[in-house]
C-alpha angles and dihedrals in degrees: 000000000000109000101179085185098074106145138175141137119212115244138190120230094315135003098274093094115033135162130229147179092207087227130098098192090058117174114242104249097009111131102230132181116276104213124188101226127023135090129307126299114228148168147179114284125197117202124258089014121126119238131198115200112190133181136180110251112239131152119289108277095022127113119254139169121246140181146198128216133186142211137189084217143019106304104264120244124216153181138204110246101178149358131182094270133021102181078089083249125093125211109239080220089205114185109218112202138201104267082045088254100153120215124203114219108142091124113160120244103200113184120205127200107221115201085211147010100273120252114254107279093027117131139187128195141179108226123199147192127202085179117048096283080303076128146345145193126210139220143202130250114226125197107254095182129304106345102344128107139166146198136205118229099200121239115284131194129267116282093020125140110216115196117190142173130178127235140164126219137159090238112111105200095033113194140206101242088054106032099119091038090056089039110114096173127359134196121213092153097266103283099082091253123118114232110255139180131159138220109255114239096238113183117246096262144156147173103190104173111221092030115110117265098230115263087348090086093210127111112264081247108048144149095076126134087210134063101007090313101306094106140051137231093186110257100088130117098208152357134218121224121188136195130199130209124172101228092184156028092029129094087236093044116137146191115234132202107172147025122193116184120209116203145151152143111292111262088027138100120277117267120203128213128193104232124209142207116274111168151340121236114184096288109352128075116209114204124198136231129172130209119208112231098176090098084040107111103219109254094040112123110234112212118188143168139191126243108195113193120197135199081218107030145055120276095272125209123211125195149148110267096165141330105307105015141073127182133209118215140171096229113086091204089061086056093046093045093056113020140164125274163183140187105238084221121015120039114253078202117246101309095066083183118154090218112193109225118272092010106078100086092040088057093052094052090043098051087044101044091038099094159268118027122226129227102275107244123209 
């Protein structure tokens, strides 16, 4: 039953040094005063309810803030199964069109583990930090099915370092001053260490085929007898294949040093060619590396992919993902799983994708909707 005359103060070891609000009606999940001297707190308890009493910790005799929450049931625990990536990086997954307009989309799915369903009014959120816990931003938990939850952080920019924990708390706006105050359990996997990754610092590159490679005046990819030289009727020796990079005037601009094409016949090993310089455009640089088509039996389809490498950026990955994009990434496996290709003999037309049945439009609407649009560069 109701006992509206719940009172208690907080105490140390003994009794010589206590806490209290100085208010017997306290609010649930209301920060109040902790005073060191006064009459007793109180509130108004229902029976076979659950109630979390927190306090800041300062030194005996000194004022502090304290809270109390209440649930229906036990407080739920909880752990983090899964996020996006677990190598402790995150790929910026930028969708580069083909008119070179870049798209963020590197949010953060964070799936949470809950012991129970929560009690009404129990929350859990995933709170995170891009500045050392200067400062931080919170996000909800929503039910996913059965136990599992999951929380967005939102898309950060490149070379960024996200830390995050997850806590619950009756609270409904938490805020930043009083996170651990309003905290009733907390998740740091265990170790007493927060969860991080960071954004890889790809460099603002492209291969976009049947673009024009800068002053060269040839396709960035070139060589071909067919389509204004992006595909192959067979009887060619070689084929050029370009990549671009900005190296200045723009925030993600980046200096590279060296380009490495990876190519081969499909079904075969990987081959790898040392790409060169070739010309500067403005602000983009296009490099040049050449794939040698004279073993090439006419009909094989030729897959390839680019691998940019920066004095100032991390190792970048282009490759096709459908018709009119290309993405850059700083996982190798992602560029091997969708590269880049021709038929050495009959034109796949100017996609050169490898789709994967049922996905391709998905893709399109993802990489459109994903985010913020960046300033189109020509």
């Amino acid at each position: 039953s109701d006992d509206s005359q719940s009172e208690f103060k907080l105490a140390a070891s003994d009794w010589s040094y206590e806490w209290t609000s100085q208010d017997t009606s306290m609010s649930l999940g209301v920060k109040y005063t902790a005073y060191t001297t006064g009459g007793n707190s109180g509130f108004n308890a229902v029976g076979n309810r659950y109630y979390t009493f927190s306090i800041y910790d300062k030194d005996s005799g000194d004022q502090s803030s304290m809270m109390v929450q209440e649930t229906a049931n036990s407080p739920i625990t909880f752990y983090r199964s899964g996020q996006e990536e677990v190598s402790g990086t995150f790929d910026p997954a930028d969708n580069v069109s083909d008119d070179r307009i870049f798209v963020e989309n590197n949010i953060n799915t964070i799936q949470l583990t809950f012991s129970a369903t929560p009690s009404s009014g129990e929350k859990v959120y995933v709170r995170y930090t891009t500045d050392g816990w200067s400062s931080s931003s919170f996000v909800q938990a929503n039910h996913v099915s059965g136990n599992l939850w999951s929380a967005d952080i939102p898309a950060q920019s490149r070379n960024t370092t996200i830390e995050y924990y997850a806590l619950s708390t009756t609270v409904t706006t938490p805020d930043h001053d009083d996170a651990d105050l309003l905290t009733i359990r907390y998740n740091d996997e265990g170790v007493g260490n927060n969860a991080t990754y960071t954004i890889l610092d790809l460099g603002h590159s492209w291969h976009l085929p049947d673009a024009v490679a800068g002053s060269s005046g040839d396709t960035m990819r070139d060589g071909g007898n067919l389509d204004g030289g992006i595909n192959f009727d067979g009887t060619e020796t070689q084929a050029k294949i370009y990549s671009g990079n900005t190296f200045q005037n723009f925030d993600d601009a980046a200096d590279q040093s060296a380009y490495y094409l990876h190519w081969r016949v499909q079904g075969e090993s990987w081959q790898v060619v040392t790409g060169e310089w070739n010309n500067t455009t403005v602000n983009d640089k296009y490099w040049l590396a050449t794939i040698n088509l004279s073993g090439v039996s006419s009909g094989s389809v030729v897959q390839y992919y680019l691998e940019l490498q920066y004095t100032d950026a991390s190792n970048t990955f282009i490759y096709a993902h459908d018709s009119t994009n290309t993405y850059i990434s700083g996982f190798e496996d992602r560029a091997q799983a969708k590269p880049f290709q021709f038929n050495y003999g009959q034109p796949l037309g100017p996609g050169d994708a490898i789709p994967e049945p049922g996905t391709l439009s998905i893709l399109l609407f993802a990489a459109a909707t994903a985010g913020a649009l960046r300033q189109r560069r020509r």
